């Protein structure tokens, strides 16, 4: 059987591309890919990062600052509305410890919060 020469060349190129090491090893391009290091350092950072960025970008989380109780509500919301698997109690504690420490409320709070008005001299 005679295959047209152009088809043979095309097949050879395809076979080469599939086995060519540099092509096969290219990681998929991920625009804006982020790693846990972009979040403030602290206990539970990796666990929380991978749990909470499985479905969406980190910006949804880093843009907001909330109390521990409010972060707890967010986790409830992820479970109830967004099909996040219910975390073990111990895991939930790890996430809450981290989220409330790394992303606290930013407005000045009575008796707490680490927010400082950048236009006021530091006390
Ligand atoms: C199983 C998928 C999934 C996981 C895991 C998940 N989320 Fe979400 N999350 C969603 C979806 C879908 C939305 C967008 C829908 C919405 O606005 O409620 C969302 C929205 C949000 C929002 C914006 C909510 C709003 O009302 O605007 C915040 C904040 C958030 N997620 C925080 C988290 C945190 C913190 C975690 C980790 C504890 C987490 N998510 C894990 C699916 C997930």
Short mmCIF file of N, CA, C and O in Angstrom, two decimals, residues 3-120:
data_model
loop_
_atom_site.label_atom_id
_atom_site.label_comp_id
_atom_site.label_asym_id
_atom_site.label_seq_id
_atom_site.Cartn_x
_atom_site.Cartn_y
_atom_site.Cartn_z
N UNK A 3 1.15 5.17 0.80
CA UNK A 3 0.61 6.39 1.40
C UNK A 3 1.22 7.58 0.68
O UNK A 3 2.38 7.54 0.31
N UNK A 4 0.42 8.60 0.51
CA UNK A 4 0.98 9.81 -0.11
C UNK A 4 2.14 10.32 0.74
O UNK A 4 2.10 10.23 1.97
N UNK A 5 3.13 10.84 0.08
CA UNK A 5 4.33 11.29 0.77
C UNK A 5 4.00 12.36 1.82
O UNK A 5 4.52 12.33 2.94
N UNK A 6 3.08 13.26 1.50
CA UNK A 6 2.74 14.33 2.45
C UNK A 6 2.16 13.74 3.74
O UNK A 6 2.45 14.21 4.84
N UNK A 7 1.37 12.70 3.61
CA UNK A 7 0.77 12.08 4.79
C UNK A 7 1.85 11.43 5.65
O UNK A 7 1.84 11.53 6.88
N UNK A 8 2.80 10.77 4.99
CA UNK A 8 3.90 10.15 5.74
C UNK A 8 4.68 11.20 6.53
O UNK A 8 5.00 11.01 7.70
N UNK A 9 4.95 12.31 5.88
CA UNK A 9 5.70 13.39 6.55
C UNK A 9 4.89 13.90 7.75
O UNK A 9 5.41 14.07 8.85
N UNK A 10 3.58 14.08 7.53
CA UNK A 10 2.74 14.60 8.61
C UNK A 10 2.75 13.62 9.79
O UNK A 10 2.85 14.03 10.95
N UNK A 11 2.65 12.33 9.49
CA UNK A 11 2.65 11.33 10.56
C UNK A 11 3.97 11.36 11.33
O UNK A 11 4.00 11.28 12.56
N UNK A 12 5.07 11.49 10.58
CA UNK A 12 6.38 11.51 11.22
C UNK A 12 6.49 12.71 12.15
O UNK A 12 7.00 12.62 13.26
N UNK A 13 5.98 13.85 11.70
CA UNK A 13 6.05 15.07 12.51
C UNK A 13 5.22 14.90 13.78
O UNK A 13 5.65 15.22 14.88
N UNK A 14 4.01 14.34 13.62
CA UNK A 14 3.14 14.14 14.78
C UNK A 14 3.79 13.20 15.80
O UNK A 14 3.79 13.46 16.99
N UNK A 15 4.34 12.09 15.29
CA UNK A 15 4.97 11.13 16.19
C UNK A 15 6.14 11.79 16.91
O UNK A 15 6.34 11.59 18.11
N UNK A 16 6.88 12.61 16.19
CA UNK A 16 8.01 13.30 16.79
C UNK A 16 7.56 14.27 17.86
O UNK A 16 8.13 14.32 18.94
N UNK A 17 6.47 14.99 17.59
CA UNK A 17 6.00 15.97 18.56
C UNK A 17 5.54 15.28 19.84
O UNK A 17 5.79 15.76 20.94
N UNK A 18 4.89 14.11 19.68
CA UNK A 18 4.34 13.44 20.85
C UNK A 18 5.45 12.92 21.76
O UNK A 18 5.27 12.87 22.97
N UNK A 19 6.58 12.55 21.17
CA UNK A 19 7.63 11.96 22.00
C UNK A 19 8.76 12.94 22.27
O UNK A 19 9.66 12.66 23.03
N UNK A 20 8.70 14.11 21.65
CA UNK A 20 9.77 15.08 21.83
C UNK A 20 9.80 15.52 23.29
O UNK A 20 8.80 16.03 23.79
N UNK A 21 10.93 15.33 23.98
CA UNK A 21 10.93 15.57 25.42
C UNK A 21 10.57 17.00 25.80
O UNK A 21 9.78 17.21 26.72
N UNK A 22 11.11 18.01 25.10
CA UNK A 22 10.83 19.37 25.57
C UNK A 22 9.37 19.72 25.38
O UNK A 22 8.79 20.43 26.20
N UNK A 23 8.73 19.20 24.33
CA UNK A 23 7.31 19.49 24.15
C UNK A 23 6.47 18.74 25.18
O UNK A 23 5.57 19.31 25.79
N UNK A 24 6.82 17.47 25.40
CA UNK A 24 6.02 16.66 26.31
C UNK A 24 6.12 17.18 27.74
O UNK A 24 5.19 17.06 28.52
N UNK A 25 7.27 17.78 28.09
CA UNK A 25 7.48 18.17 29.49
C UNK A 25 7.03 19.60 29.80
O UNK A 25 7.08 20.02 30.94
N UNK A 26 6.60 20.34 28.76
CA UNK A 26 6.16 21.71 29.03
C UNK A 26 5.00 21.68 30.03
O UNK A 26 4.00 21.04 29.76
N UNK A 27 5.11 22.40 31.15
CA UNK A 27 3.94 22.48 32.02
C UNK A 27 2.87 23.34 31.33
O UNK A 27 3.23 24.22 30.56
N UNK A 28 1.61 23.05 31.61
CA UNK A 28 0.54 23.84 31.01
C UNK A 28 0.68 25.29 31.49
O UNK A 28 1.00 25.53 32.65
N UNK A 29 0.44 26.20 30.59
CA UNK A 29 0.52 27.61 30.97
C UNK A 29 -0.62 27.97 31.90
O UNK A 29 -1.78 27.66 31.62
N UNK A 30 -0.30 28.58 33.02
CA UNK A 30 -1.33 28.96 33.98
C UNK A 30 -1.23 30.45 34.24
O UNK A 30 -0.37 30.88 35.00
N UNK A 31 -2.11 31.23 33.62
CA UNK A 31 -2.02 32.67 33.83
C UNK A 31 -2.25 33.01 35.29
O UNK A 31 -3.20 32.50 35.91
N UNK A 32 -1.40 33.83 35.85
CA UNK A 32 -1.58 34.29 37.22
C UNK A 32 -1.48 33.19 38.25
O UNK A 32 -2.03 33.32 39.33
N UNK A 33 -0.82 32.07 37.93
CA UNK A 33 -0.71 30.99 38.90
C UNK A 33 -0.04 31.51 40.17
O UNK A 33 0.91 32.29 40.10
N UNK A 34 -0.55 31.10 41.30
CA UNK A 34 -0.01 31.57 42.57
C UNK A 34 0.37 30.39 43.44
O UNK A 34 -0.15 29.29 43.27
N UNK A 35 1.26 30.65 44.35
CA UNK A 35 1.71 29.62 45.28
C UNK A 35 1.45 30.12 46.70
O UNK A 35 1.20 31.32 46.89
N UNK A 36 1.51 29.23 47.69
CA UNK A 36 1.22 29.67 49.06
C UNK A 36 2.10 30.82 49.52
O UNK A 36 1.71 31.60 50.38
N UNK A 37 3.29 30.96 48.92
CA UNK A 37 4.21 32.01 49.36
C UNK A 37 3.66 33.41 49.15
O UNK A 37 4.19 34.36 49.73
N UNK A 38 2.63 33.57 48.30
CA UNK A 38 2.08 34.91 48.12
C UNK A 38 1.17 35.29 49.29
O UNK A 38 0.76 36.44 49.41
N UNK A 39 0.87 34.34 50.16
CA UNK A 39 0.06 34.65 51.34
C UNK A 39 0.98 34.92 52.53
O UNK A 39 2.11 34.40 52.57
N UNK A 40 0.52 35.71 53.51
CA UNK A 40 1.36 35.97 54.69
C UNK A 40 1.78 34.66 55.35
O UNK A 40 0.98 33.73 55.45
N UNK A 41 3.03 34.61 55.78
CA UNK A 41 3.54 33.40 56.43
C UNK A 41 2.80 33.17 57.74
O UNK A 41 2.42 34.11 58.42
N UNK A 42 2.59 31.91 58.08
CA UNK A 42 1.94 31.59 59.34
C UNK A 42 1.55 30.14 59.36
O UNK A 42 1.49 29.50 58.30
N UNK A 43 1.28 29.60 60.56
CA UNK A 43 0.89 28.20 60.66
C UNK A 43 -0.40 27.95 59.88
O UNK A 43 -1.33 28.75 59.97
N UNK A 44 -0.43 26.87 59.12
CA UNK A 44 -1.65 26.51 58.38
C UNK A 44 -1.74 27.15 57.01
O UNK A 44 -2.74 26.97 56.32
N UNK A 45 -0.70 27.91 56.62
CA UNK A 45 -0.80 28.60 55.34
C UNK A 45 -0.97 27.62 54.18
O UNK A 45 -1.87 27.79 53.36
N UNK A 46 -0.13 26.59 54.10
CA UNK A 46 -0.21 25.66 52.97
C UNK A 46 -1.57 24.96 52.93
O UNK A 46 -2.22 24.91 51.90
N UNK A 47 -1.99 24.44 54.10
CA UNK A 47 -3.25 23.70 54.16
C UNK A 47 -4.40 24.59 53.68
O UNK A 47 -5.25 24.17 52.88
N UNK A 48 -4.43 25.82 54.20
CA UNK A 48 -5.53 26.72 53.87
C UNK A 48 -5.47 27.12 52.40
O UNK A 48 -6.49 27.12 51.71
N UNK A 49 -4.28 27.41 51.94
CA UNK A 49 -4.12 27.83 50.55
C UNK A 49 -4.66 26.76 49.60
O UNK A 49 -5.48 27.04 48.73
N UNK A 50 -4.22 25.52 49.82
CA UNK A 50 -4.63 24.48 48.87
C UNK A 50 -6.10 24.13 49.02
O UNK A 50 -6.77 23.81 48.04
N UNK A 51 -6.63 24.21 50.23
CA UNK A 51 -8.05 23.95 50.43
C UNK A 51 -8.89 25.04 49.74
O UNK A 51 -9.86 24.74 49.07
N UNK A 52 -8.50 26.27 49.92
CA UNK A 52 -9.37 27.38 49.53
C UNK A 52 -9.14 27.85 48.11
O UNK A 52 -9.94 28.62 47.59
N UNK A 53 -8.07 27.44 47.46
CA UNK A 53 -7.86 27.89 46.09
C UNK A 53 -8.09 26.75 45.10
O UNK A 53 -7.78 26.88 43.93
N UNK A 54 -8.66 25.65 45.57
CA UNK A 54 -8.96 24.54 44.66
C UNK A 54 -10.01 24.98 43.64
O UNK A 54 -10.00 24.52 42.51
N UNK A 55 -10.92 25.84 44.04
CA UNK A 55 -12.03 26.20 43.15
C UNK A 55 -11.95 27.61 42.60
O UNK A 55 -12.60 27.92 41.62
N UNK A 56 -11.24 28.49 43.28
CA UNK A 56 -11.24 29.87 42.78
C UNK A 56 -9.92 30.56 43.10
O UNK A 56 -9.12 30.08 43.89
N UNK A 57 -9.77 31.73 42.48
CA UNK A 57 -8.55 32.50 42.66
C UNK A 57 -8.42 32.97 44.10
O UNK A 57 -9.40 33.04 44.84
N UNK A 58 -7.22 33.27 44.51
CA UNK A 58 -6.98 33.67 45.90
C UNK A 58 -7.53 35.07 46.17
O UNK A 58 -7.77 35.41 47.31
N UNK A 59 -7.72 35.86 45.12
CA UNK A 59 -8.17 37.24 45.31
C UNK A 59 -9.48 37.35 46.06
O UNK A 59 -9.70 38.28 46.83
N UNK A 60 -10.38 36.38 45.84
CA UNK A 60 -11.66 36.38 46.55
C UNK A 60 -11.43 36.41 48.05
O UNK A 60 -12.22 36.94 48.80
N UNK A 61 -10.33 35.80 48.49
CA UNK A 61 -10.04 35.67 49.91
C UNK A 61 -9.16 36.82 50.40
O UNK A 61 -9.44 37.43 51.43
N UNK A 62 -8.11 37.13 49.63
CA UNK A 62 -7.15 38.12 50.11
C UNK A 62 -7.71 39.53 50.06
O UNK A 62 -7.20 40.41 50.74
N UNK A 63 -8.74 39.75 49.23
CA UNK A 63 -9.33 41.08 49.14
C UNK A 63 -10.09 41.47 50.39
O UNK A 63 -10.31 42.64 50.64
N UNK A 64 -10.55 40.44 51.13
CA UNK A 64 -11.40 40.76 52.27
C UNK A 64 -10.67 40.47 53.57
O UNK A 64 -9.71 39.70 53.60
N UNK A 65 -11.10 41.12 54.63
CA UNK A 65 -10.56 40.86 55.96
C UNK A 65 -11.73 40.66 56.89
O UNK A 65 -12.69 41.43 56.86
N UNK A 66 -11.68 39.60 57.69
CA UNK A 66 -12.84 39.30 58.51
C UNK A 66 -12.44 38.72 59.85
O UNK A 66 -11.32 38.27 60.05
N UNK A 67 -13.41 38.72 60.74
CA UNK A 67 -13.20 38.11 62.05
C UNK A 67 -13.24 36.59 61.89
O UNK A 67 -13.70 36.06 60.87
N UNK A 68 -12.81 35.90 62.97
CA UNK A 68 -12.86 34.44 62.95
C UNK A 68 -14.27 33.93 62.72
O UNK A 68 -14.49 32.99 61.95
N UNK A 69 -15.26 34.58 63.39
CA UNK A 69 -16.65 34.14 63.24
C UNK A 69 -17.11 34.32 61.81
O UNK A 69 -17.84 33.47 61.26
N UNK A 70 -16.68 35.41 61.19
CA UNK A 70 -17.09 35.65 59.80
C UNK A 70 -16.42 34.66 58.85
O UNK A 70 -17.03 34.18 57.90
N UNK A 71 -15.15 34.33 59.12
CA UNK A 71 -14.49 33.31 58.29
C UNK A 71 -15.18 31.97 58.46
O UNK A 71 -15.32 31.20 57.52
N UNK A 72 -15.65 31.71 59.68
CA UNK A 72 -16.37 30.46 59.92
C UNK A 72 -17.64 30.42 59.06
O UNK A 72 -17.97 29.39 58.48
N UNK A 73 -18.32 31.57 58.99
CA UNK A 73 -19.52 31.64 58.15
C UNK A 73 -19.18 31.40 56.69
O UNK A 73 -19.95 30.77 55.96
N UNK A 74 -18.04 31.94 56.27
CA UNK A 74 -17.62 31.74 54.87
C UNK A 74 -17.42 30.25 54.59
O UNK A 74 -17.85 29.73 53.56
N UNK A 75 -16.79 29.55 55.52
CA UNK A 75 -16.58 28.11 55.32
C UNK A 75 -17.93 27.40 55.24
O UNK A 75 -18.15 26.57 54.36
N UNK A 76 -18.86 27.79 56.14
CA UNK A 76 -20.21 27.21 56.08
C UNK A 76 -20.84 27.45 54.71
O UNK A 76 -21.48 26.57 54.13
N UNK A 77 -20.64 28.68 54.21
CA UNK A 77 -21.21 29.05 52.91
C UNK A 77 -20.59 28.21 51.79
O UNK A 77 -21.29 27.78 50.88
N UNK A 78 -19.27 27.99 51.85
CA UNK A 78 -18.61 27.18 50.82
C UNK A 78 -19.17 25.76 50.83
O UNK A 78 -19.37 25.15 49.78
N UNK A 79 -19.43 25.24 52.03
CA UNK A 79 -19.95 23.87 52.15
C UNK A 79 -21.40 23.82 51.67
O UNK A 79 -21.78 22.96 50.88
N UNK A 80 -22.22 24.78 52.14
CA UNK A 80 -23.66 24.73 51.85
C UNK A 80 -23.98 25.07 50.41
O UNK A 80 -24.81 24.42 49.78
N UNK A 81 -23.31 26.09 49.86
CA UNK A 81 -23.71 26.58 48.54
C UNK A 81 -22.76 26.17 47.42
O UNK A 81 -23.15 26.10 46.27
N UNK A 82 -21.48 25.96 47.76
CA UNK A 82 -20.49 25.81 46.69
C UNK A 82 -19.85 24.43 46.64
O UNK A 82 -18.79 24.26 46.04
N UNK A 83 -20.48 23.47 47.31
CA UNK A 83 -20.07 22.07 47.19
C UNK A 83 -18.67 21.79 47.71
O UNK A 83 -18.03 20.83 47.31
N UNK A 84 -18.19 22.62 48.65
CA UNK A 84 -16.93 22.27 49.29
C UNK A 84 -17.21 21.14 50.28
O UNK A 84 -18.19 21.20 51.01
N UNK A 85 -16.39 20.10 50.29
CA UNK A 85 -16.61 19.03 51.26
C UNK A 85 -16.48 19.57 52.69
O UNK A 85 -15.60 20.39 52.94
N UNK A 86 -17.34 19.14 53.57
CA UNK A 86 -17.29 19.56 54.98
C UNK A 86 -15.92 19.20 55.56
O UNK A 86 -15.54 18.04 55.54
N UNK A 87 -15.17 20.19 56.04
CA UNK A 87 -13.84 19.84 56.59
C UNK A 87 -13.96 19.19 57.96
O UNK A 87 -14.90 19.46 58.70
N UNK A 88 -13.00 18.33 58.29
CA UNK A 88 -12.90 17.79 59.64
C UNK A 88 -12.79 18.96 60.61
O UNK A 88 -12.25 20.02 60.25
N UNK A 89 -13.25 18.78 61.85
CA UNK A 89 -13.20 19.85 62.83
C UNK A 89 -11.77 20.36 63.02
O UNK A 89 -11.53 21.57 63.11
N UNK A 90 -10.82 19.44 63.05
CA UNK A 90 -9.43 19.85 63.26
C UNK A 90 -8.92 20.67 62.08
O UNK A 90 -8.17 21.64 62.26
N UNK A 91 -9.34 20.29 60.87
CA UNK A 91 -8.91 21.04 59.69
C UNK A 91 -9.55 22.43 59.68
O UNK A 91 -8.91 23.42 59.36
N UNK A 92 -10.83 22.47 60.03
CA UNK A 92 -11.51 23.76 60.05
C UNK A 92 -10.79 24.70 61.00
O UNK A 92 -10.62 25.89 60.70
N UNK A 93 -10.33 24.17 62.14
CA UNK A 93 -9.62 25.00 63.11
C UNK A 93 -8.32 25.55 62.50
O UNK A 93 -7.98 26.71 62.67
N UNK A 94 -7.62 24.69 61.76
CA UNK A 94 -6.38 25.14 61.10
C UNK A 94 -6.68 26.28 60.14
O UNK A 94 -6.02 27.33 60.15
N UNK A 95 -7.73 26.11 59.32
CA UNK A 95 -8.07 27.16 58.35
C UNK A 95 -8.46 28.45 59.06
O UNK A 95 -8.04 29.54 58.67
N UNK A 96 -9.28 28.30 60.13
CA UNK A 96 -9.76 29.50 60.83
C UNK A 96 -8.63 30.22 61.55
O UNK A 96 -8.56 31.45 61.55
N UNK A 97 -7.73 29.44 62.16
CA UNK A 97 -6.58 30.06 62.82
C UNK A 97 -5.80 30.89 61.81
O UNK A 97 -5.41 32.02 62.07
N UNK A 98 -5.58 30.28 60.65
CA UNK A 98 -4.77 30.98 59.65
C UNK A 98 -5.52 32.18 59.07
O UNK A 98 -5.00 33.29 59.04
N UNK A 99 -6.76 31.95 58.60
CA UNK A 99 -7.50 33.02 57.92
C UNK A 99 -7.70 34.24 58.83
O UNK A 99 -7.52 35.37 58.40
N UNK A 100 -8.04 33.98 60.10
CA UNK A 100 -8.32 35.12 60.98
C UNK A 100 -7.03 35.85 61.35
O UNK A 100 -7.06 37.05 61.63
N UNK A 101 -5.89 35.14 61.32
CA UNK A 101 -4.63 35.81 61.61
C UNK A 101 -4.09 36.53 60.38
O UNK A 101 -3.58 37.65 60.48
N UNK A 102 -4.22 35.90 59.21
CA UNK A 102 -3.62 36.48 58.00
C UNK A 102 -4.50 37.55 57.36
O UNK A 102 -3.99 38.50 56.78
N UNK A 103 -5.82 37.38 57.46
CA UNK A 103 -6.73 38.32 56.81
C UNK A 103 -7.78 38.82 57.80
O UNK A 103 -8.96 38.51 57.69
N UNK A 104 -7.33 39.58 58.79
CA UNK A 104 -8.25 40.09 59.81
C UNK A 104 -9.03 41.29 59.28
O UNK A 104 -8.68 41.82 58.22
N UNK A 105 -10.04 41.72 60.02
CA UNK A 105 -10.77 42.92 59.59
C UNK A 105 -9.78 44.07 59.46
O UNK A 105 -8.87 44.20 60.27
N UNK A 106 -9.96 44.89 58.43
CA UNK A 106 -8.98 45.95 58.22
C UNK A 106 -9.41 47.28 58.80
O UNK A 106 -8.58 48.13 59.04
N UNK A 107 -10.70 47.46 59.02
CA UNK A 107 -11.12 48.72 59.62
C UNK A 107 -10.74 48.70 61.10
O UNK A 107 -10.65 47.63 61.70
N UNK A 108 -10.51 49.87 61.69
CA UNK A 108 -10.15 49.89 63.11
C UNK A 108 -11.26 49.23 63.92
O UNK A 108 -12.44 49.44 63.65
N UNK A 109 -10.87 48.46 64.88
CA UNK A 109 -11.85 47.74 65.68
C UNK A 109 -11.66 48.07 67.14
O UNK A 109 -10.54 48.30 67.57
N UNK A 110 -12.75 48.05 67.86
CA UNK A 110 -12.67 48.26 69.30
C UNK A 110 -11.78 47.17 69.89
O UNK A 110 -12.09 45.99 69.77
N UNK A 111 -10.68 47.60 70.49
CA UNK A 111 -9.85 46.65 71.23
C UNK A 111 -9.19 45.57 70.39
O UNK A 111 -8.93 44.48 70.88
N UNK A 112 -8.88 45.83 69.15
CA UNK A 112 -8.19 44.77 68.42
C UNK A 112 -7.98 45.12 66.98
O UNK A 112 -8.20 46.25 66.55
N UNK A 113 -7.54 44.16 66.21
CA UNK A 113 -7.27 44.38 64.80
C UNK A 113 -5.89 44.97 64.62
O UNK A 113 -5.38 45.65 65.52
N UNK A 114 -5.27 44.70 63.49
CA UNK A 114 -3.92 45.23 63.30
C UNK A 114 -3.91 46.34 62.27
O UNK A 114 -2.89 46.68 61.72
N UNK A 115 -5.09 46.90 62.00
CA UNK A 115 -5.17 47.96 61.00
C UNK A 115 -4.58 49.25 61.54
O UNK A 115 -4.81 49.62 62.67
N UNK A 116 -3.77 49.92 60.74
CA UNK A 116 -3.24 51.22 61.11
C UNK A 116 -3.53 52.18 59.97
O UNK A 116 -3.31 51.84 58.81
N UNK A 117 -4.00 53.36 60.31
CA UNK A 117 -4.21 54.37 59.28
C UNK A 117 -2.86 54.83 58.76
O UNK A 117 -2.06 55.38 59.50
N UNK A 118 -2.59 54.59 57.47
CA UNK A 118 -1.26 54.92 56.94
C UNK A 118 -1.00 56.42 56.92
O UNK A 118 0.15 56.84 56.79
N UNK A 119 -2.05 57.24 57.08
CA UNK A 119 -1.85 58.68 57.04
C UNK A 119 -1.66 59.28 58.42
O UNK A 119 -1.45 60.47 58.57
N UNK A 120 -1.75 58.44 59.44
CA UNK A 120 -1.52 58.91 60.81
C UNK A 120 -0.12 58.46 61.23
O UNK A 120 0.32 57.39 60.80
#
